[in-house]
Amino acid sequence: MTALDVPTLARVEVAPPVISVGGLNKTYATQGGAPIHALKDIRFDIRQGEFVTVVGPSGCGKSTLLKILAGILRRSSGEVIIGGKPVDGPSRDIGVVFQAPVLLPWRNVLENVLLPADIQRLSRLGAEERARRYIDLAGLAGFEGKYPGELSGGMQQRVGICRALVHEPALLLMDEPFGALDAMTRETMNLELLRIWSESRKTIFLVTHSIPEAVFLADRVIVMTPRPGRISDIIDIDVPRPRELEMINLPRFGKYVSAIRRHFGAVGKLDE
Ligand code: ADP
Ligand code: MG
């Protein structure tokens, strides 16, 4: 190597993480009782375009973590940096999908999807074009004028996902988005989410209590312990993309699932 190569090497850029969490703790005060230590010394980084899932038993602090990242819950200590800035409130660069889609019953599908754009007073023209694109992508074309009461649970959830995408957030936070769906709808939704992700190049952080779902979707799985929630492992998932349902039969897939399940072996099983 000559001296001339050095500046070239020095210019090689490593993209900074989109999310950087360090030494994060959360303690809830309770009325009269002892405080609840929900999260303990959580640290991880997520890079641009990654699909990261978080798996852990009920009550281990998954929703607490997601709400802190979303800027709707205060941390007790530690550092949470998103897009280079410490999180100190909700951000329009983040889309959040909650477990229940909470659609407004008096707004039709298109109007529900447009809600964040209306709240942020974005131009209706551009927003409507994006809304229709995501509605198409989510397999809801033709249902734009239907009301939530006329949709199945799976369709409502897909509307919730389109709504989280409509203002083009770079980061999508999803809290057990498919938890209430039957197994078959859930599989379809997993595939659709992967398709939306690969076409829109978002960074996705998705919480689930299903180990196979966590493995199927992710580039990396963050495994949490029961309360107080700590990270017991972060596992790289080396399964090719695009993912297909048959891949759950790969020996490698089974190994990942067993490795994660072993973390919970001593303290009981998760639902799936
Ligand atoms: P998960 O999403 O993994 O099921 P949560 O983040 O909802 O877990 O909750 C983690 C722990 O914090 C649980 O023990 C829960 O009871 C407690 N918790 C959650 N929210 C509150 C709150 N607002 N006040 C007090 N305790 C809470
Ligand atoms: Mg939860």
PDB file of C-alpha atoms and ligand atoms in Angstrom:
ATOM      1  CA  MET A   1       0.000   0.000   0.000  1.00  0.00           C
ATOM      2  CA  THR A   2       1.340   3.474  -0.820  1.00  0.00           C
ATOM      3  CA  ALA A   3       0.881   6.565   1.288  1.00  0.00           C
ATOM      4  CA  LEU A   4      -1.527   7.802  -1.355  1.00  0.00           C
ATOM      5  CA  ASP A   5      -4.007   5.079  -0.481  1.00  0.00           C
ATOM      6  CA  VAL A   6      -4.425   6.310   3.049  1.00  0.00           C
ATOM      7  CA  PRO A   7      -6.734   9.255   2.391  1.00  0.00           C
ATOM      8  CA  THR A   8      -8.870   6.970   0.232  1.00  0.00           C
ATOM      9  CA  LEU A   9      -9.187   4.514   3.070  1.00  0.00           C
ATOM     10  CA  ALA A  10      -9.910   7.280   5.534  1.00  0.00           C
ATOM     11  CA  ARG A  11     -12.854   8.372   3.386  1.00  0.00           C
ATOM     12  CA  VAL A  12     -14.594   5.004   3.649  1.00  0.00           C
ATOM     13  CA  GLU A  13     -17.760   5.802   5.566  1.00  0.00           C
ATOM     14  CA  VAL A  14     -19.555   3.548   7.973  1.00  0.00           C
ATOM     15  CA  ALA A  15     -23.168   4.663   8.280  1.00  0.00           C
ATOM     16  CA  PRO A  16     -23.885   5.777  11.840  1.00  0.00           C
ATOM     17  CA  PRO A  17     -26.537   3.736  13.648  1.00  0.00           C
ATOM     18  CA  VAL A  18     -30.130   4.954  13.270  1.00  0.00           C
ATOM     19  CA  ILE A  19     -30.860   3.932  16.839  1.00  0.00           C
ATOM     20  CA  SER A  20     -28.298   3.882  19.591  1.00  0.00           C
ATOM     21  CA  VAL A  21     -29.381   2.831  23.058  1.00  0.00           C
ATOM     22  CA  GLY A  22     -26.959   2.758  25.975  1.00  0.00           C
ATOM     23  CA  GLY A  23     -27.358   1.972  29.665  1.00  0.00           C
ATOM     24  CA  LEU A  24     -31.126   2.382  29.444  1.00  0.00           C
ATOM     25  CA  ASN A  25     -33.145   1.822  32.616  1.00  0.00           C
ATOM     26  CA  LYS A  26     -36.820   2.264  33.315  1.00  0.00           C
ATOM     27  CA  THR A  27     -38.442   2.091  36.713  1.00  0.00           C
ATOM     28  CA  TYR A  28     -42.180   2.647  37.114  1.00  0.00           C
ATOM     29  CA  ALA A  29     -43.412   4.227  40.324  1.00  0.00           C
ATOM     30  CA  THR A  30     -46.503   2.426  41.632  1.00  0.00           C
ATOM     31  CA  GLN A  31     -49.150   3.690  44.017  1.00  0.00           C
ATOM     32  CA  GLY A  32     -48.121   2.614  47.492  1.00  0.00           C
ATOM     33  CA  GLY A  33     -46.150  -0.439  46.277  1.00  0.00           C
ATOM     34  CA  ALA A  34     -42.512  -1.011  45.471  1.00  0.00           C
ATOM     35  CA  PRO A  35     -41.312   0.567  42.214  1.00  0.00           C
ATOM     36  CA  ILE A  36     -41.228  -1.792  39.217  1.00  0.00           C
ATOM     37  CA  HIS A  37     -37.856  -2.100  37.526  1.00  0.00           C
ATOM     38  CA  ALA A  38     -39.024  -2.772  33.951  1.00  0.00           C
ATOM     39  CA  LEU A  39     -35.787  -2.328  31.946  1.00  0.00           C
ATOM     40  CA  LYS A  40     -32.236  -2.847  33.142  1.00  0.00           C
ATOM     41  CA  ASP A  41     -29.095  -1.658  31.365  1.00  0.00           C
ATOM     42  CA  ILE A  42     -30.417  -2.072  27.809  1.00  0.00           C
ATOM     43  CA  ARG A  43     -27.857  -1.367  25.102  1.00  0.00           C
ATOM     44  CA  PHE A  44     -27.938  -1.980  21.343  1.00  0.00           C
ATOM     45  CA  ASP A  45     -27.442  -0.221  17.999  1.00  0.00           C
ATOM     46  CA  ILE A  46     -29.599  -0.524  14.888  1.00  0.00           C
ATOM     47  CA  ARG A  47     -28.377   0.483  11.444  1.00  0.00           C
ATOM     48  CA  GLN A  48     -30.175   2.072   8.526  1.00  0.00           C
ATOM     49  CA  GLY A  49     -32.418  -0.398   6.720  1.00  0.00           C
ATOM     50  CA  GLU A  50     -32.098  -3.170   9.307  1.00  0.00           C
ATOM     51  CA  PHE A  51     -35.042  -5.295  10.372  1.00  0.00           C
ATOM     52  CA  VAL A  52     -34.599  -6.000  14.062  1.00  0.00           C
ATOM     53  CA  THR A  53     -37.059  -7.972  16.175  1.00  0.00           C
ATOM     54  CA  VAL A  54     -37.322  -8.122  19.951  1.00  0.00           C
ATOM     55  CA  VAL A  55     -38.604 -11.266  21.597  1.00  0.00           C
ATOM     56  CA  GLY A  56     -39.285 -11.942  25.255  1.00  0.00           C
ATOM     57  CA  PRO A  57     -41.953 -13.198  27.626  1.00  0.00           C
ATOM     58  CA  SER A  58     -44.979 -11.147  28.552  1.00  0.00           C
ATOM     59  CA  GLY A  59     -44.126  -8.412  31.051  1.00  0.00           C
ATOM     60  CA  CYS A  60     -40.393  -8.281  30.254  1.00  0.00           C
ATOM     61  CA  GLY A  61     -40.566  -4.653  29.137  1.00  0.00           C
ATOM     62  CA  LYS A  62     -40.912  -4.900  25.347  1.00  0.00           C
ATOM     63  CA  SER A  63     -43.689  -2.299  25.103  1.00  0.00           C
ATOM     64  CA  THR A  64     -41.869  -0.110  27.612  1.00  0.00           C
ATOM     65  CA  LEU A  65     -38.784  -0.173  25.382  1.00  0.00           C
ATOM     66  CA  LEU A  66     -40.791   0.580  22.237  1.00  0.00           C
ATOM     67  CA  LYS A  67     -42.621   3.492  23.901  1.00  0.00           C
ATOM     68  CA  ILE A  68     -39.314   4.973  25.059  1.00  0.00           C
ATOM     69  CA  LEU A  69     -37.936   4.740  21.499  1.00  0.00           C
ATOM     70  CA  ALA A  70     -41.165   6.323  20.192  1.00  0.00           C
ATOM     71  CA  GLY A  71     -40.658   9.248  22.583  1.00  0.00           C
ATOM     72  CA  ILE A  72     -43.998   8.728  24.324  1.00  0.00           C
ATOM     73  CA  LEU A  73     -42.564   7.418  27.610  1.00  0.00           C
ATOM     74  CA  ARG A  74     -39.708   8.872  29.648  1.00  0.00           C
ATOM     75  CA  ARG A  75     -36.692   6.758  30.472  1.00  0.00           C
ATOM     76  CA  SER A  76     -35.368   6.706  34.043  1.00  0.00           C
ATOM     77  CA  SER A  77     -31.721   6.776  32.964  1.00  0.00           C
ATOM     78  CA  GLY A  78     -29.473   6.057  30.025  1.00  0.00           C
ATOM     79  CA  GLU A  79     -29.151   7.297  26.498  1.00  0.00           C
ATOM     80  CA  VAL A  80     -31.483   6.874  23.509  1.00  0.00           C
ATOM     81  CA  ILE A  81     -30.286   8.458  20.278  1.00  0.00           C
ATOM     82  CA  ILE A  82     -32.324   8.257  17.092  1.00  0.00           C
ATOM     83  CA  GLY A  83     -31.111   9.807  13.857  1.00  0.00           C
ATOM     84  CA  GLY A  84     -28.241  11.475  15.716  1.00  0.00           C
ATOM     85  CA  LYS A  85     -30.467  13.234  18.272  1.00  0.00           C
ATOM     86  CA  PRO A  86     -31.414  12.279  21.840  1.00  0.00           C
ATOM     87  CA  VAL A  87     -35.087  11.290  21.992  1.00  0.00           C
ATOM     88  CA  ASP A  88     -37.098  13.811  23.994  1.00  0.00           C
ATOM     89  CA  GLY A  89     -40.582  13.415  22.544  1.00  0.00           C
ATOM     90  CA  PRO A  90     -42.493  11.966  19.592  1.00  0.00           C
ATOM     91  CA  SER A  91     -40.898  12.528  16.198  1.00  0.00           C
ATOM     92  CA  ARG A  92     -42.455  12.747  12.769  1.00  0.00           C
ATOM     93  CA  ASP A  93     -39.590  10.618  11.434  1.00  0.00           C
ATOM     94  CA  ILE A  94     -40.967   7.652  13.333  1.00  0.00           C
ATOM     95  CA  GLY A  95     -44.044   5.587  12.468  1.00  0.00           C
ATOM     96  CA  VAL A  96     -45.582   3.566  15.290  1.00  0.00           C
ATOM     97  CA  VAL A  97     -47.873   0.561  14.926  1.00  0.00           C
ATOM     98  CA  PHE A  98     -49.561  -0.481  18.170  1.00  0.00           C
ATOM     99  CA  GLN A  99     -50.949  -3.910  18.977  1.00  0.00           C
ATOM    100  CA  ALA A 100     -54.508  -2.735  18.317  1.00  0.00           C
ATOM    101  CA  PRO A 101     -54.794  -0.532  15.228  1.00  0.00           C
ATOM    102  CA  VAL A 102     -57.225   2.009  16.865  1.00  0.00           C
ATOM    103  CA  LEU A 103     -58.775   3.255  13.638  1.00  0.00           C
ATOM    104  CA  LEU A 104     -61.282   6.088  13.698  1.00  0.00           C
ATOM    105  CA  PRO A 105     -64.664   4.476  12.920  1.00  0.00           C
ATOM    106  CA  TRP A 106     -66.042   7.571  11.150  1.00  0.00           C
ATOM    107  CA  ARG A 107     -63.117   7.761   8.712  1.00  0.00           C
ATOM    108  CA  ASN A 108     -62.873   5.387   5.761  1.00  0.00           C
ATOM    109  CA  VAL A 109     -59.697   3.444   4.937  1.00  0.00           C
ATOM    110  CA  LEU A 110     -58.122   6.224   2.884  1.00  0.00           C
ATOM    111  CA  GLU A 111     -58.992   8.880   5.497  1.00  0.00           C
ATOM    112  CA  ASN A 112     -57.647   6.718   8.335  1.00  0.00           C
ATOM    113  CA  VAL A 113     -54.382   6.200   6.473  1.00  0.00           C
ATOM    114  CA  LEU A 114     -54.165   9.964   5.861  1.00  0.00           C
ATOM    115  CA  LEU A 115     -54.643  10.837   9.550  1.00  0.00           C
ATOM    116  CA  PRO A 116     -50.945  11.503  10.407  1.00  0.00           C
ATOM    117  CA  ALA A 117     -50.573  13.594   7.239  1.00  0.00           C
ATOM    118  CA  ASP A 118     -53.642  15.642   8.249  1.00  0.00           C
ATOM    119  CA  ILE A 119     -52.315  16.067  11.790  1.00  0.00           C
ATOM    120  CA  GLN A 120     -48.953  17.200  10.437  1.00  0.00           C
ATOM    121  CA  ARG A 121     -50.714  19.419   7.893  1.00  0.00           C
ATOM    122  CA  LEU A 122     -48.829  17.854   4.989  1.00  0.00           C
ATOM    123  CA  SER A 123     -50.084  18.602   1.498  1.00  0.00           C
ATOM    124  CA  ARG A 124     -53.090  16.357   0.841  1.00  0.00           C
ATOM    125  CA  LEU A 125     -51.975  15.859  -2.748  1.00  0.00           C
ATOM    126  CA  GLY A 126     -48.616  14.190  -2.073  1.00  0.00           C
ATOM    127  CA  ALA A 127     -49.945  12.398   0.990  1.00  0.00           C
ATOM    128  CA  GLU A 128     -52.885  10.923  -0.891  1.00  0.00           C
ATOM    129  CA  GLU A 129     -50.601   9.576  -3.594  1.00  0.00           C
ATOM    130  CA  ARG A 130     -48.458   7.872  -0.946  1.00  0.00           C
ATOM    131  CA  ALA A 131     -51.529   6.618   0.929  1.00  0.00           C
ATOM    132  CA  ARG A 132     -52.865   4.973  -2.229  1.00  0.00           C
ATOM    133  CA  ARG A 133     -49.464   3.431  -2.938  1.00  0.00           C
ATOM    134  CA  TYR A 134     -49.250   1.859   0.543  1.00  0.00           C
ATOM    135  CA  ILE A 135     -52.890   0.764   0.376  1.00  0.00           C
ATOM    136  CA  ASP A 136     -52.008  -1.033  -2.874  1.00  0.00           C
ATOM    137  CA  LEU A 137     -48.831  -2.480  -1.393  1.00  0.00           C
ATOM    138  CA  ALA A 138     -50.777  -3.793   1.607  1.00  0.00           C
ATOM    139  CA  GLY A 139     -53.262  -5.550  -0.664  1.00  0.00           C
ATOM    140  CA  LEU A 140     -56.134  -3.195   0.243  1.00  0.00           C
ATOM    141  CA  ALA A 141     -56.767  -1.709  -3.210  1.00  0.00           C
ATOM    142  CA  GLY A 142     -60.502  -1.350  -3.746  1.00  0.00           C
ATOM    143  CA  PHE A 143     -61.188  -0.899  -0.012  1.00  0.00           C
ATOM    144  CA  GLU A 144     -60.258   2.815   0.162  1.00  0.00           C
ATOM    145  CA  GLY A 145     -63.867   3.858   0.763  1.00  0.00           C
ATOM    146  CA  LYS A 146     -64.745   1.161   3.318  1.00  0.00           C
ATOM    147  CA  TYR A 147     -65.133   1.922   7.026  1.00  0.00           C
ATOM    148  CA  PRO A 148     -63.240   0.054   9.796  1.00  0.00           C
ATOM    149  CA  GLY A 149     -66.411  -1.821  10.814  1.00  0.00           C
ATOM    150  CA  GLU A 150     -66.552  -3.349   7.329  1.00  0.00           C
ATOM    151  CA  LEU A 151     -63.005  -4.789   7.518  1.00  0.00           C
ATOM    152  CA  SER A 152     -61.571  -7.980   9.021  1.00  0.00           C
ATOM    153  CA  GLY A 153     -59.052  -7.726  11.880  1.00  0.00           C
ATOM    154  CA  GLY A 154     -56.179  -8.440   9.497  1.00  0.00           C
ATOM    155  CA  MET A 155     -57.313  -5.716   7.117  1.00  0.00           C
ATOM    156  CA  GLN A 156     -57.659  -3.194   9.955  1.00  0.00           C
ATOM    157  CA  GLN A 157     -54.137  -4.023  11.065  1.00  0.00           C
ATOM    158  CA  ARG A 158     -52.883  -3.447   7.518  1.00  0.00           C
ATOM    159  CA  VAL A 159     -54.624  -0.053   7.519  1.00  0.00           C
ATOM    160  CA  GLY A 160     -52.736   0.685  10.762  1.00  0.00           C
ATOM    161  CA  ILE A 161     -49.469  -0.197   9.028  1.00  0.00           C
ATOM    162  CA  CYS A 162     -50.260   2.023   6.004  1.00  0.00           C
ATOM    163  CA  ARG A 163     -51.117   4.844   8.421  1.00  0.00           C
ATOM    164  CA  ALA A 164     -47.724   4.467  10.110  1.00  0.00           C
ATOM    165  CA  LEU A 165     -46.014   4.688   6.710  1.00  0.00           C
ATOM    166  CA  VAL A 166     -47.928   7.548   5.089  1.00  0.00           C
ATOM    167  CA  HIS A 167     -45.752  10.409   6.306  1.00  0.00           C
ATOM    168  CA  GLU A 168     -42.688   8.472   5.068  1.00  0.00           C
ATOM    169  CA  PRO A 169     -40.978   7.893   8.402  1.00  0.00           C
ATOM    170  CA  ALA A 170     -37.490   6.461   8.069  1.00  0.00           C
ATOM    171  CA  LEU A 171     -38.096   4.289  11.109  1.00  0.00           C
ATOM    172  CA  LEU A 172     -41.036   2.024  11.883  1.00  0.00           C
ATOM    173  CA  LEU A 173     -41.661   0.798  15.442  1.00  0.00           C
ATOM    174  CA  MET A 174     -44.145  -2.077  15.705  1.00  0.00           C
ATOM    175  CA  ASP A 175     -45.509  -3.525  18.962  1.00  0.00           C
ATOM    176  CA  GLU A 176     -46.847  -7.072  18.462  1.00  0.00           C
ATOM    177  CA  PRO A 177     -48.651  -5.867  15.346  1.00  0.00           C
ATOM    178  CA  PHE A 178     -49.983  -9.323  14.467  1.00  0.00           C
ATOM    179  CA  GLY A 179     -50.565 -10.629  17.983  1.00  0.00           C
ATOM    180  CA  ALA A 180     -54.348 -10.679  17.700  1.00  0.00           C
ATOM    181  CA  LEU A 181     -54.501 -12.365  14.284  1.00  0.00           C
ATOM    182  CA  ASP A 182     -55.124 -16.024  13.511  1.00  0.00           C
ATOM    183  CA  ALA A 183     -52.100 -18.062  12.407  1.00  0.00           C
ATOM    184  CA  MET A 184     -52.825 -17.961   8.681  1.00  0.00           C
ATOM    185  CA  THR A 185     -53.520 -14.236   8.514  1.00  0.00           C
ATOM    186  CA  ARG A 186     -50.416 -13.727  10.595  1.00  0.00           C
ATOM    187  CA  GLU A 187     -48.246 -15.593   8.081  1.00  0.00           C
ATOM    188  CA  THR A 188     -49.687 -13.553   5.223  1.00  0.00           C
ATOM    189  CA  MET A 189     -49.062 -10.344   7.159  1.00  0.00           C
ATOM    190  CA  ASN A 190     -45.470 -11.349   7.866  1.00  0.00           C
ATOM    191  CA  LEU A 191     -44.876 -11.820   4.147  1.00  0.00           C
ATOM    192  CA  GLU A 192     -46.615  -8.545   3.281  1.00  0.00           C
ATOM    193  CA  LEU A 193     -44.598  -6.654   5.868  1.00  0.00           C
ATOM    194  CA  LEU A 194     -41.366  -8.058   4.415  1.00  0.00           C
ATOM    195  CA  ARG A 195     -42.495  -6.988   0.965  1.00  0.00           C
ATOM    196  CA  ILE A 196     -43.357  -3.452   2.129  1.00  0.00           C
ATOM    197  CA  TRP A 197     -40.019  -3.271   3.955  1.00  0.00           C
ATOM    198  CA  SER A 198     -38.003  -4.406   0.934  1.00  0.00           C
ATOM    199  CA  GLU A 199     -39.843  -1.982  -1.345  1.00  0.00           C
ATOM    200  CA  SER A 200     -39.731   1.031   0.980  1.00  0.00           C
ATOM    201  CA  ARG A 201     -36.291   0.496   2.574  1.00  0.00           C
ATOM    202  CA  LYS A 202     -37.332   1.469   6.088  1.00  0.00           C
ATOM    203  CA  THR A 203     -35.606   0.551   9.305  1.00  0.00           C
ATOM    204  CA  ILE A 204     -37.979  -1.663  11.295  1.00  0.00           C
ATOM    205  CA  PHE A 205     -37.983  -2.462  15.020  1.00  0.00           C
ATOM    206  CA  LEU A 206     -40.673  -5.048  15.747  1.00  0.00           C
ATOM    207  CA  VAL A 207     -41.685  -6.507  19.105  1.00  0.00           C
ATOM    208  CA  THR A 208     -43.190  -9.983  19.277  1.00  0.00           C
ATOM    209  CA  HIS A 209     -43.597 -12.807  21.751  1.00  0.00           C
ATOM    210  CA  SER A 210     -43.464 -15.421  18.966  1.00  0.00           C
ATOM    211  CA  ILE A 211     -39.976 -16.871  18.545  1.00  0.00           C
ATOM    212  CA  PRO A 212     -40.565 -18.214  14.988  1.00  0.00           C
ATOM    213  CA  GLU A 213     -41.977 -14.831  13.920  1.00  0.00           C
ATOM    214  CA  ALA A 214     -38.969 -13.035  15.426  1.00  0.00           C
ATOM    215  CA  VAL A 215     -36.574 -15.277  13.473  1.00  0.00           C
ATOM    216  CA  PHE A 216     -38.573 -15.282  10.237  1.00  0.00           C
ATOM    217  CA  LEU A 217     -38.633 -11.492   9.900  1.00  0.00           C
ATOM    218  CA  ALA A 218     -35.314 -10.383  11.264  1.00  0.00           C
ATOM    219  CA  ASP A 219     -31.778  -9.549  10.308  1.00  0.00           C
ATOM    220  CA  ARG A 220     -31.105  -9.658  14.058  1.00  0.00           C
ATOM    221  CA  VAL A 221     -33.150 -10.814  17.039  1.00  0.00           C
ATOM    222  CA  ILE A 222     -32.794  -9.129  20.425  1.00  0.00           C
ATOM    223  CA  VAL A 223     -33.660 -11.664  23.129  1.00  0.00           C
ATOM    224  CA  MET A 224     -34.910 -10.253  26.437  1.00  0.00           C
ATOM    225  CA  THR A 225     -35.046 -11.823  29.887  1.00  0.00           C
ATOM    226  CA  PRO A 226     -38.103 -11.760  32.153  1.00  0.00           C
ATOM    227  CA  ARG A 227     -38.455  -8.732  34.419  1.00  0.00           C
ATOM    228  CA  PRO A 228     -36.402  -6.703  34.933  1.00  0.00           C
ATOM    229  CA  GLY A 229     -35.982  -6.840  31.165  1.00  0.00           C
ATOM    230  CA  ARG A 230     -32.366  -7.195  30.172  1.00  0.00           C
ATOM    231  CA  ILE A 231     -30.881  -8.255  26.863  1.00  0.00           C
ATOM    232  CA  SER A 232     -29.718 -11.835  27.161  1.00  0.00           C
ATOM    233  CA  ASP A 233     -28.602 -12.230  23.538  1.00  0.00           C
ATOM    234  CA  ILE A 234     -28.557 -10.557  20.133  1.00  0.00           C
ATOM    235  CA  ILE A 235     -28.590 -13.128  17.330  1.00  0.00           C
ATOM    236  CA  ASP A 236     -27.715 -12.539  13.654  1.00  0.00           C
ATOM    237  CA  ILE A 237     -30.165 -14.414  11.436  1.00  0.00           C
ATOM    238  CA  ASP A 238     -28.323 -15.756   8.440  1.00  0.00           C
ATOM    239  CA  VAL A 239     -31.286 -16.906   6.330  1.00  0.00           C
ATOM    240  CA  PRO A 240     -31.486 -15.714   2.697  1.00  0.00           C
ATOM    241  CA  ARG A 241     -33.880 -13.017   1.495  1.00  0.00           C
ATOM    242  CA  PRO A 242     -36.454 -12.770   0.150  1.00  0.00           C
ATOM    243  CA  ARG A 243     -37.820 -15.006   2.879  1.00  0.00           C
ATOM    244  CA  GLU A 244     -40.448 -17.594   2.055  1.00  0.00           C
ATOM    245  CA  LEU A 245     -42.631 -19.553   4.440  1.00  0.00           C
ATOM    246  CA  GLU A 246     -40.904 -22.832   3.474  1.00  0.00           C
ATOM    247  CA  MET A 247     -37.707 -21.465   5.008  1.00  0.00           C
ATOM    248  CA  ILE A 248     -39.050 -22.242   8.463  1.00  0.00           C
ATOM    249  CA  ASN A 249     -38.266 -25.868   7.583  1.00  0.00           C
ATOM    250  CA  LEU A 250     -34.561 -25.136   7.065  1.00  0.00           C
ATOM    251  CA  PRO A 251     -32.382 -26.798   9.727  1.00  0.00           C
ATOM    252  CA  ARG A 252     -30.750 -23.408  10.282  1.00  0.00           C
ATOM    253  CA  PHE A 253     -34.114 -21.830  11.076  1.00  0.00           C
ATOM    254  CA  GLY A 254     -34.828 -24.554  13.645  1.00  0.00           C
ATOM    255  CA  LYS A 255     -31.431 -23.982  15.241  1.00  0.00           C
ATOM    256  CA  TYR A 256     -32.127 -20.270  15.720  1.00  0.00           C
ATOM    257  CA  VAL A 257     -35.542 -21.009  17.234  1.00  0.00           C
ATOM    258  CA  SER A 258     -34.064 -23.607  19.637  1.00  0.00           C
ATOM    259  CA  ALA A 259     -31.193 -21.295  20.589  1.00  0.00           C
ATOM    260  CA  ILE A 260     -33.673 -18.553  21.525  1.00  0.00           C
ATOM    261  CA  ARG A 261     -36.033 -20.987  23.247  1.00  0.00           C
ATOM    262  CA  ARG A 262     -33.151 -22.182  25.439  1.00  0.00           C
ATOM    263  CA  HIS A 263     -32.957 -18.677  26.915  1.00  0.00           C
ATOM    264  CA  PHE A 264     -36.481 -19.148  28.256  1.00  0.00           C
ATOM    265  CA  GLY A 265     -36.219 -22.853  29.082  1.00  0.00           C
ATOM    266  CA  ALA A 266     -35.612 -22.320  32.773  1.00  0.00           C
ATOM    267  CA  VAL A 267     -38.402 -19.816  33.216  1.00  0.00           C
ATOM    268  CA  GLY A 268     -41.259 -21.280  31.193  1.00  0.00           C
ATOM    269  CA  LYS A 269     -42.258 -21.213  27.562  1.00  0.00           C
ATOM    270  CA  LEU A 270     -43.567 -18.457  25.364  1.00  0.00           C
ATOM    271  CA  ASP A 271     -46.845 -18.919  23.525  1.00  0.00           C
ATOM    272  CA  GLU A 272     -45.308 -20.297  20.369  1.00  0.00           C
TER     273      GLU A 272
HETATM  274  P1  ADP B   1     -44.259  -6.433  27.717  1.00  0.00           P
HETATM  275  O1  ADP B   1     -44.629  -5.487  26.628  1.00  0.00           O
HETATM  276  O2  ADP B   1     -42.967  -7.145  27.485  1.00  0.00           O
HETATM  277  O3  ADP B   1     -45.347  -7.406  28.029  1.00  0.00           O
HETATM  278  P2  ADP B   1     -44.395  -4.048  29.402  1.00  0.00           P
HETATM  279  O4  ADP B   1     -43.361  -3.153  28.875  1.00  0.00           O
HETATM  280  O5  ADP B   1     -45.794  -3.767  29.040  1.00  0.00           O
HETATM  281  O6  ADP B   1     -44.021  -5.579  29.054  1.00  0.00           O
HETATM  282  O7  ADP B   1     -44.305  -4.075  30.988  1.00  0.00           O
HETATM  283  C1  ADP B   1     -43.101  -4.366  31.683  1.00  0.00           C
HETATM  284  C2  ADP B   1     -43.361  -4.335  33.181  1.00  0.00           C
HETATM  285  O8  ADP B   1     -43.655  -3.007  33.570  1.00  0.00           O
HETATM  286  C3  ADP B   1     -44.552  -5.187  33.604  1.00  0.00           C
HETATM  287  O9  ADP B   1     -44.269  -5.766  34.834  1.00  0.00           O
HETATM  288  C4  ADP B   1     -45.660  -4.188  33.727  1.00  0.00           C
HETATM  289  O10 ADP B   1     -46.599  -4.599  34.684  1.00  0.00           O
HETATM  290  C5  ADP B   1     -44.936  -2.947  34.177  1.00  0.00           C
HETATM  291  N1  ADP B   1     -45.611  -1.726  33.699  1.00  0.00           N
HETATM  292  C6  ADP B   1     -45.888  -1.404  32.412  1.00  0.00           C
HETATM  293  N2  ADP B   1     -46.479  -0.196  32.341  1.00  0.00           N
HETATM  294  C7  ADP B   1     -46.578   0.251  33.615  1.00  0.00           C
HETATM  295  C8  ADP B   1     -47.089   1.455  34.210  1.00  0.00           C
HETATM  296  N3  ADP B   1     -47.601   2.445  33.483  1.00  0.00           N
HETATM  297  N4  ADP B   1     -47.022   1.562  35.562  1.00  0.00           N
HETATM  298  C9  ADP B   1     -46.476   0.572  36.316  1.00  0.00           C
HETATM  299  N5  ADP B   1     -45.966  -0.563  35.812  1.00  0.00           N
HETATM  300  C10 ADP B   1     -46.016  -0.727  34.494  1.00  0.00           C
HETATM  301 MG    MG B   2     -46.319  -5.393  25.376  1.00  0.00          MG
END
